[in-house]
CSV table of C-alpha atoms in Angstrom, one decimal:
chain,number,residue,atom,x,y,z
A,1,MET,CA,0.0,0.0,0.0
A,2,TRP,CA,2.7,2.4,1.0
A,3,TYR,CA,4.6,1.7,-2.3
A,4,ARG,CA,1.5,2.6,-4.3
A,5,LEU,CA,1.0,5.7,-2.3
A,6,ILE,CA,4.5,7.0,-2.7
A,7,THR,CA,4.5,6.1,-6.4
A,8,ALA,CA,1.2,8.0,-7.0
A,9,LEU,CA,2.5,11.1,-5.1
A,10,THR,CA,5.8,11.0,-7.0
A,11,VAL,CA,4.0,10.9,-10.4
A,12,CYS,CA,1.6,13.7,-9.4
A,13,SER,CA,4.3,15.9,-8.0
A,14,GLY,CA,6.4,15.5,-11.1
A,15,ILE,CA,3.6,16.7,-13.4
A,16,ALA,CA,2.7,19.5,-11.1
A,17,ASN,CA,6.2,20.9,-10.7
A,18,GLY,CA,7.5,20.4,-14.2
A,19,GLN,CA,4.6,21.0,-16.6
A,20,LEU,CA,1.8,23.1,-15.3
A,21,GLU,CA,1.3,26.6,-16.7
A,22,ASP,CA,1.1,29.6,-14.3
A,23,PHE,CA,-1.8,31.9,-14.2
A,24,PRO,CA,-0.4,34.4,-11.6
A,25,GLN,CA,-3.4,36.7,-11.7
A,26,LEU,CA,-5.5,33.9,-10.3
A,27,GLY,CA,-2.8,32.2,-8.2
A,28,LEU,CA,-3.3,28.9,-10.1
A,29,ARG,CA,-1.3,26.5,-12.2
A,30,VAL,CA,-3.1,24.6,-15.0
A,31,ALA,CA,-2.2,21.7,-17.3
A,32,PRO,CA,-0.5,22.9,-20.5
A,33,GLY,CA,-2.9,23.6,-23.4
A,34,PHE,CA,-5.6,25.0,-21.2
A,35,GLU,CA,-6.7,28.4,-20.0
A,36,ILE,CA,-8.6,29.3,-16.9
A,37,THR,CA,-10.6,32.4,-16.1
A,38,LEU,CA,-12.7,33.7,-13.2
A,39,PHE,CA,-16.4,33.1,-14.1
A,40,ALA,CA,-17.9,34.4,-10.8
A,41,ASP,CA,-16.2,36.1,-7.9
A,42,GLN,CA,-16.7,35.9,-4.2
A,43,VAL,CA,-19.4,38.6,-4.3
A,44,ILE,CA,-22.0,36.6,-6.2
A,45,ALA,CA,-20.6,33.2,-5.5
A,46,PRO,CA,-19.7,33.1,-1.8
A,47,ASP,CA,-18.5,30.0,-0.1
A,48,VAL,CA,-19.9,27.5,-2.7
A,49,TYR,CA,-20.8,24.0,-1.4
A,50,SER,CA,-22.0,22.5,-4.7
A,51,MET,CA,-22.6,23.2,-8.3
A,52,THR,CA,-24.6,21.8,-11.3
A,53,ILE,CA,-25.4,22.7,-14.9
A,54,ASP,CA,-29.1,23.1,-15.7
A,55,PRO,CA,-30.7,21.9,-19.0
A,56,SER,CA,-30.1,25.3,-20.6
A,57,GLY,CA,-26.3,25.2,-19.8
A,58,ARG,CA,-26.5,27.7,-17.0
A,59,VAL,CA,-24.4,27.3,-13.9
A,60,VAL,CA,-26.3,26.7,-10.6
A,61,ILE,CA,-24.5,27.0,-7.2
A,62,SER,CA,-25.5,26.6,-3.6
A,63,SER,CA,-24.2,27.3,-0.1
A,64,ARG,CA,-25.7,28.1,3.2
A,65,GLY,CA,-28.7,30.3,2.6
A,66,TYR,CA,-29.1,30.0,-1.2
A,67,ILE,CA,-29.5,28.0,-4.4
A,68,LYS,CA,-29.2,30.3,-7.4
A,69,TRP,CA,-28.3,30.7,-11.1
A,70,LEU,CA,-25.3,32.6,-12.2
A,71,ILE,CA,-26.1,34.8,-15.2
A,72,ASP,CA,-23.6,35.9,-17.9
A,73,GLU,CA,-25.9,38.4,-19.7
A,74,ASP,CA,-23.5,39.8,-22.2
A,75,GLY,CA,-21.7,36.5,-23.0
A,76,ASP,CA,-18.3,37.8,-22.1
A,77,GLY,CA,-17.5,34.7,-20.0
A,78,ARG,CA,-18.1,36.5,-16.7
A,79,ALA,CA,-21.3,36.2,-14.6
A,80,GLU,CA,-22.6,39.7,-13.7
A,81,SER,CA,-25.7,38.7,-11.8
A,82,ASP,CA,-27.6,35.9,-10.1
A,83,ILE,CA,-31.2,34.7,-9.8
A,84,LEU,CA,-32.3,33.0,-6.6
A,85,ILE,CA,-34.0,29.6,-7.1
A,86,ALA,CA,-34.6,29.0,-3.4
A,87,LYS,CA,-33.5,30.0,0.0
A,88,SER,CA,-31.8,27.0,1.6
A,89,SER,CA,-30.9,27.3,5.2
A,90,PRO,CA,-28.3,24.5,5.3
A,91,GLY,CA,-27.3,24.8,1.6
A,92,ALA,CA,-27.3,21.9,-0.9
A,93,MET,CA,-24.4,19.5,-0.9
A,94,GLY,CA,-25.8,17.8,-4.1
A,95,MET,CA,-28.0,19.1,-6.9
A,96,LEU,CA,-29.4,17.6,-10.1
A,97,PHE,CA,-31.9,18.9,-12.7
A,98,ILE,CA,-34.1,16.1,-13.9
A,99,ASP,CA,-35.6,18.5,-16.5
A,100,ARG,CA,-36.2,22.3,-16.7
A,101,GLN,CA,-38.9,22.2,-14.1
A,102,THR,CA,-37.5,19.7,-11.6
A,103,LEU,CA,-34.5,20.2,-9.3
A,104,LEU,CA,-33.4,17.5,-6.8
A,105,THR,CA,-31.2,18.5,-3.9
A,106,SER,CA,-29.6,17.1,-0.7
A,107,GLU,CA,-29.9,19.7,2.0
A,108,GLY,CA,-29.1,18.9,5.6
A,109,GLY,CA,-29.6,15.2,4.9
A,110,SER,CA,-33.0,15.7,3.3
A,111,PHE,CA,-33.5,14.4,-0.3
A,112,ASN,CA,-35.7,17.1,-1.8
A,113,ARG,CA,-37.5,18.0,-5.0
A,114,TYR,CA,-38.2,21.6,-6.1
A,115,THR,CA,-40.8,22.0,-8.9
A,116,ASP,CA,-41.5,24.8,-11.3
A,117,HIS,CA,-45.1,23.9,-12.1
A,118,ASP,CA,-45.9,26.4,-14.9
A,119,GLY,CA,-42.4,26.7,-16.5
A,120,ASP,CA,-42.0,30.4,-15.6
A,121,GLY,CA,-38.6,29.8,-14.0
A,122,LYS,CA,-39.9,30.2,-10.5
A,123,PHE,CA,-39.7,27.1,-8.3
A,124,ASP,CA,-41.8,26.4,-5.2
A,125,PRO,CA,-40.0,28.0,-2.2
A,126,ARG,CA,-40.6,24.9,-0.1
A,127,PRO,CA,-39.5,21.6,-1.6
A,128,GLU,CA,-41.2,18.2,-1.4
A,129,LYS,CA,-39.2,15.8,0.8
A,130,ILE,CA,-38.6,12.5,-0.9
A,131,ALA,CA,-36.5,10.9,2.0
A,132,GLN,CA,-34.7,11.9,5.1
A,133,PHE,CA,-31.1,10.9,5.8
A,134,ARG,CA,-28.6,12.5,8.1
A,135,GLY,CA,-26.7,15.6,7.0
A,136,GLY,CA,-23.4,17.2,8.0
A,137,GLU,CA,-20.0,16.8,6.4
A,138,HIS,CA,-20.3,13.0,6.5
A,139,GLY,CA,-24.0,12.9,5.5
A,140,LEU,CA,-25.9,12.9,2.3
A,141,HIS,CA,-24.0,14.4,-0.7
A,142,ALA,CA,-24.1,14.2,-4.5
A,143,ILE,CA,-27.0,13.3,-6.8
A,144,ARG,CA,-26.7,12.1,-10.4
A,145,LYS,CA,-28.7,10.1,-12.9
A,146,ASP,CA,-27.8,7.4,-15.4
A,147,THR,CA,-28.7,7.1,-19.1
A,148,GLN,CA,-31.9,5.2,-18.1
A,149,GLY,CA,-33.1,8.2,-15.9
A,150,ARG,CA,-32.5,6.3,-12.6
A,151,VAL,CA,-31.3,8.6,-9.8
A,152,TYR,CA,-28.3,7.9,-7.6
A,153,LEU,CA,-27.3,9.3,-4.2
A,154,ILE,CA,-24.0,9.0,-2.4
A,155,GLY,CA,-23.2,9.8,1.2
A,156,GLY,CA,-20.7,9.3,4.0
A,157,ASN,CA,-20.5,7.1,7.0
A,158,ASP,CA,-22.9,9.2,9.1
A,159,ALA,CA,-25.8,9.4,6.5
A,160,ASN,CA,-27.6,6.5,8.4
A,161,PHE,CA,-27.9,4.2,5.4
A,162,ARG,CA,-27.7,1.3,7.8
A,163,GLY,CA,-30.7,2.3,9.8
A,164,HIS,CA,-32.9,3.6,7.0
A,165,SER,CA,-36.1,1.7,6.8
A,166,GLY,CA,-37.1,3.1,3.4
A,167,ILE,CA,-34.2,1.5,1.6
A,168,ALA,CA,-34.0,-2.1,0.5
A,169,GLY,CA,-31.5,-3.6,2.9
A,170,GLY,CA,-31.5,-0.6,5.2
A,171,LYS,CA,-32.7,-2.5,8.2
A,172,SER,CA,-30.7,-5.7,7.6
A,173,GLY,CA,-27.7,-4.5,9.5
A,174,TRP,CA,-25.2,-5.4,6.9
A,175,ILE,CA,-24.6,-1.9,5.6
A,176,GLU,CA,-21.3,-0.3,6.9
A,177,GLY,CA,-20.0,3.2,6.3
A,178,GLY,CA,-21.0,5.3,3.4
A,179,ALA,CA,-23.0,4.0,0.5
A,180,LEU,CA,-24.4,4.5,-3.0
A,181,VAL,CA,-28.2,4.4,-3.3
A,182,ARG,CA,-30.2,4.1,-6.5
A,183,TYR,CA,-33.8,5.2,-7.1
A,184,SER,CA,-36.0,4.4,-10.1
A,185,ALA,CA,-36.7,7.2,-12.6
A,186,GLU,CA,-39.9,7.8,-10.6
A,187,LEU,CA,-37.9,8.3,-7.4
A,188,GLU,CA,-39.2,5.0,-5.9
A,189,ASP,CA,-37.8,1.7,-4.8
A,190,PRO,CA,-34.4,2.8,-3.4
A,191,VAL,CA,-31.7,0.2,-3.0
A,192,VAL,CA,-28.2,0.2,-1.7
A,193,LEU,CA,-25.7,-0.6,-4.5
A,194,CYS,CA,-22.5,-0.7,-2.5
A,195,HIS,CA,-21.1,0.4,0.9
A,196,GLY,CA,-18.0,0.5,3.0
A,197,LEU,CA,-17.1,4.1,1.9
A,198,ARG,CA,-15.9,6.7,4.4
A,199,ASN,CA,-17.1,10.1,3.1
A,200,PRO,CA,-17.3,10.3,-0.7
A,201,TYR,CA,-18.7,13.8,-1.7
A,202,ASP,CA,-19.3,13.2,-5.4
A,203,PHE,CA,-19.2,10.5,-8.1
A,204,ASP,CA,-19.8,10.3,-11.9
A,205,PHE,CA,-20.3,7.8,-14.7
A,206,ASP,CA,-18.0,7.2,-17.6
A,207,SER,CA,-19.2,6.5,-21.2
A,208,LYS,CA,-19.5,2.8,-20.4
A,209,GLY,CA,-21.6,3.3,-17.3
A,210,GLU,CA,-18.9,2.6,-14.8
A,211,ILE,CA,-19.0,4.7,-11.6
A,212,TYR,CA,-16.1,6.6,-10.0
A,213,THR,CA,-15.8,8.2,-6.7
A,214,TYR,CA,-13.0,9.8,-4.5
A,215,ASP,CA,-13.1,8.7,-0.9
A,216,SER,CA,-11.6,10.3,2.2
A,217,ASP,CA,-9.0,9.4,4.8
A,218,CYS,CA,-8.8,9.8,8.5
A,219,GLU,CA,-6.0,12.4,8.6
A,220,ARG,CA,-5.5,12.0,12.4
A,221,GLU,CA,-4.1,8.6,11.7
A,222,PHE,CA,-1.6,9.7,9.1
A,223,LEU,CA,1.7,7.7,9.4
A,224,LEU,CA,0.0,5.1,11.7
A,225,PRO,CA,0.2,1.5,10.3
A,226,TRP,CA,-3.6,1.4,9.6
A,227,TYR,CA,-3.8,4.8,7.9
A,228,ALA,CA,-5.8,4.6,4.6
A,229,PRO,CA,-5.0,7.4,2.1
A,230,THR,CA,-7.6,9.3,0.1
A,231,ARG,CA,-8.3,7.0,-2.9
A,232,LEU,CA,-10.0,7.0,-6.3
A,233,TYR,CA,-12.4,4.0,-6.8
A,234,ARG,CA,-14.0,2.4,-9.7
A,235,VAL,CA,-17.1,1.5,-7.7
A,236,LYS,CA,-17.9,-2.2,-7.6
A,237,LEU,CA,-21.6,-2.8,-7.2
A,238,GLY,CA,-22.6,-5.1,-4.4
A,239,ALA,CA,-19.2,-4.8,-2.8
A,240,HIS,CA,-17.8,-3.5,0.5
A,241,HIS,CA,-15.1,-0.9,-0.1
A,242,GLY,CA,-13.3,-1.4,3.2
A,243,TRP,CA,-14.5,1.4,5.6
A,244,ARG,CA,-16.3,0.1,8.6
A,245,LEU,CA,-16.8,2.8,11.2
A,246,PRO,CA,-19.0,5.9,11.6
A,247,GLY,CA,-17.7,9.3,12.6
A,248,TRP,CA,-14.6,11.4,11.7
A,249,LYS,CA,-12.2,11.0,14.6
A,250,ARG,CA,-11.2,7.4,14.1
A,251,GLY,CA,-11.2,4.8,11.4
A,252,TRP,CA,-10.3,1.4,10.3
A,253,LYS,CA,-10.3,0.2,6.7
A,254,ARG,CA,-9.7,-3.3,5.5
A,255,PRO,CA,-6.3,-3.4,3.8
A,256,ASP,CA,-6.4,-3.4,0.0
A,257,TYR,CA,-4.9,-6.9,-0.1
A,258,TYR,CA,-7.9,-8.4,1.6
A,259,PHE,CA,-9.6,-10.7,-0.8
A,260,ASP,CA,-13.0,-9.1,-0.1
A,261,SER,CA,-11.8,-5.5,-0.4
A,262,VAL,CA,-12.2,-3.3,-3.5
A,263,ARG,CA,-8.8,-2.1,-4.7
A,264,PRO,CA,-8.5,1.6,-5.4
A,265,LEU,CA,-7.4,2.8,-8.8
A,266,VAL,CA,-5.1,5.4,-7.2
A,267,ASN,CA,-4.1,5.8,-3.5
A,268,VAL,CA,-3.5,9.6,-3.5
A,269,GLY,CA,-2.4,10.5,0.0
A,270,ARG,CA,-3.7,13.1,2.5
A,271,GLY,CA,-6.5,15.4,1.4
A,272,SER,CA,-10.2,16.1,1.5
A,273,PRO,CA,-12.1,14.7,-1.5
A,274,THR,CA,-14.9,16.8,-3.0
A,275,GLY,CA,-16.1,17.1,-6.6
A,276,VAL,CA,-15.8,14.4,-9.2
A,277,ALA,CA,-16.5,14.5,-12.9
A,278,VAL,CA,-15.8,12.1,-15.8
A,279,TYR,CA,-15.0,13.8,-19.0
A,280,ARG,CA,-17.6,12.4,-21.5
A,281,HIS,CA,-16.9,15.0,-24.2
A,282,THR,CA,-14.7,15.6,-27.2
A,283,ALA,CA,-13.6,19.2,-26.8
A,284,PHE,CA,-10.5,18.3,-24.8
A,285,PRO,CA,-7.6,16.3,-26.4
A,286,PRO,CA,-8.2,12.5,-26.8
A,287,GLU,CA,-6.1,11.6,-23.7
A,288,TYR,CA,-8.7,13.3,-21.5
A,289,ARG,CA,-11.8,11.6,-22.8
A,290,ASP,CA,-13.3,9.4,-20.1
A,291,ALA,CA,-10.6,10.7,-17.7
A,292,VAL,CA,-11.8,11.2,-14.1
A,293,PHE,CA,-11.3,14.7,-12.6
A,294,TYR,CA,-11.4,14.7,-8.8
A,295,CYS,CA,-11.0,17.6,-6.4
A,296,ASP,CA,-8.9,17.9,-3.2
A,297,TRP,CA,-10.3,20.7,-1.0
A,298,THR,CA,-7.4,20.6,1.6
A,299,PHE,CA,-4.4,21.1,-0.8
A,300,GLY,CA,-6.2,23.1,-3.5
A,301,ARG,CA,-5.7,20.6,-6.3
A,302,ILE,CA,-7.7,18.9,-9.0
A,303,TYR,CA,-6.3,15.5,-10.1
A,304,PHE,CA,-7.0,13.6,-13.2
A,305,THR,CA,-6.7,9.9,-13.9
A,306,HIS,CA,-7.5,7.9,-17.0
A,307,PRO,CA,-8.8,4.4,-15.9
A,308,ASP,CA,-7.8,3.0,-19.3
A,309,ALA,CA,-4.2,4.1,-19.0
A,310,ASP,CA,-3.0,0.7,-20.3
A,311,LEU,CA,-3.8,1.9,-23.8
A,312,GLU,CA,-0.6,2.9,-25.6
A,313,GLU,CA,-1.7,6.5,-26.4
A,314,LEU,CA,-2.6,7.1,-22.7
A,315,LYS,CA,0.5,5.7,-20.9
A,316,ASN,CA,1.7,9.2,-20.0
A,317,HIS,CA,-1.6,10.2,-18.5
A,318,THR,CA,-2.3,7.6,-15.8
A,319,ALA,CA,-2.4,10.2,-13.0
A,320,GLY,CA,-1.5,13.8,-12.5
A,321,ILE,CA,-2.5,17.2,-11.3
A,322,PHE,CA,-4.7,19.2,-13.7
A,323,ILE,CA,-5.0,22.4,-11.5
A,324,GLU,CA,-3.3,23.4,-8.3
A,325,SER,CA,-3.1,26.6,-6.2
A,326,THR,CA,0.2,28.5,-5.9
A,327,GLY,CA,-0.8,29.5,-2.4
A,328,ILE,CA,-1.4,33.2,-3.0
A,329,ALA,CA,-5.2,33.0,-3.4
A,330,GLY,CA,-8.0,31.0,-1.8
A,331,PHE,CA,-8.6,27.9,-3.9
A,332,ALA,CA,-10.5,25.1,-2.1
A,333,PRO,CA,-12.4,23.3,-4.9
A,334,THR,CA,-15.7,21.8,-3.9
A,335,ASP,CA,-17.3,20.8,-7.2
A,336,ILE,CA,-16.5,20.3,-10.9
A,337,GLU,CA,-18.9,20.0,-13.8
A,338,VAL,CA,-18.6,19.5,-17.6
A,339,ALA,CA,-20.5,22.1,-19.5
A,340,PRO,CA,-22.4,21.3,-22.7
A,341,ASP,CA,-19.6,22.8,-24.9
A,342,GLY,CA,-17.0,20.5,-23.2
A,343,SER,CA,-15.4,23.2,-21.0
A,344,LEU,CA,-15.1,22.7,-17.2
A,345,PHE,CA,-16.5,24.8,-14.4
A,346,VAL,CA,-14.9,24.6,-11.0
A,347,ALA,CA,-16.5,25.9,-7.8
A,348,VAL,CA,-14.6,26.7,-4.6
A,349,GLY,CA,-15.6,27.5,-1.0
A,350,GLY,CA,-16.7,25.5,2.0
A,351,ARG,CA,-16.3,26.2,5.7
A,352,GLY,CA,-16.4,29.9,5.2
A,353,THR,CA,-13.5,30.0,2.7
A,354,THR,CA,-13.3,32.3,-0.3
A,355,GLY,CA,-16.0,31.3,-2.9
A,356,SER,CA,-15.8,31.7,-6.6
A,357,VAL,CA,-16.4,29.8,-9.9
A,358,TYR,CA,-13.7,29.2,-12.5
A,359,HIS,CA,-14.0,28.3,-16.1
A,360,VAL,CA,-11.4,26.0,-17.9
A,361,LYS,CA,-11.2,25.8,-21.7
A,362,VAL,CA,-8.8,24.4,-24.3
A,363,LYS,CA,-6.5,27.2,-25.5
A,364,ALA,CA,-7.4,28.5,-28.9
A,365,PRO,CA,-4.7,27.7,-31.5
A,366,ILE,CA,-2.5,30.6,-32.5
A,367,GLN,CA,-3.3,31.7,-36.0
A,368,LYS,CA,-0.2,32.1,-38.0
A,369,SER,CA,-0.1,35.1,-40.4
A,370,ARG,CA,0.6,34.4,-44.0
A,371,PRO,CA,2.9,36.7,-46.0
A,372,ILE,CA,1.1,38.9,-48.5
A,373,PRO,CA,2.2,38.1,-52.1
A,374,ALA,CA,4.1,40.9,-53.7
A,375,GLY,CA,2.6,42.7,-56.6
């Protein structure tokens, strides 16, 4: 385990120190070939917890007190205003638009549905509660749907999946730690798909339907023999992913070499996992397609890993740092989303830190001028 951890950190550090391009005005370094701009500043995007893209391609963010759209009225790549969708006392840690008139959220452990009944862009101020879990930093988190319209929830080891009577298997006693839950497209018949996670904040699907998540460590046990680093998983349905205990002060994870443990794709090291997005688009270079982007709140980094790195053309892109902070500005990434045009939006905030939303695009090629023929 320690060998894999050291190897992963060595690979990541080499990419970060040798190849990332500086954007000093933002205090960030970004992978070569990309550019990053500030889409929304702290004034209109304070302390962002989570982010999603609505069916019209607009950025939606949430934190304590609000869920709102960010509006770029003049199309200059910078949001000038916002429109409130709902007042949310705890803030949403997960959001998903089913369609233009239906927004699902996880707020304080409550799985909610907001509805715009007449399509005028105004949602009911009070949502319908679909189910109640436990909230907090180790509670209910991200929401996504698959290609069949089924809805998935992920949560940490204090979300109370084990004692939830409304979930198939919830009262059986076999569920340990955090889990992934699936609902039907009609938001019925929830079932636990896997468990044994500590505190995954987000997850996403690749083009083949595989699910990826980034799980947390117990940093108080760093350097102790049983310490388990933050780790990227290709989720195995029906399996236990190793974490057994509730709470955040202590932990014990089955070692990776146990026959009934799910092996991580990457053991990253210390950190605080947040947003996850799989790049299912063609705007980025081929080596990024189906790559997993995953955020570390603590060290201000966004990693990327391509699960199919055994392919010849991807050998140099098995793991790395896509974005990192230079330490001169607040950059604690909480969420990452792929826009309809293939660009990336990155939200930062959490625990009262500086909030903002950044926009990442492939650099436009430099147009070479042609000499004007004489005569």
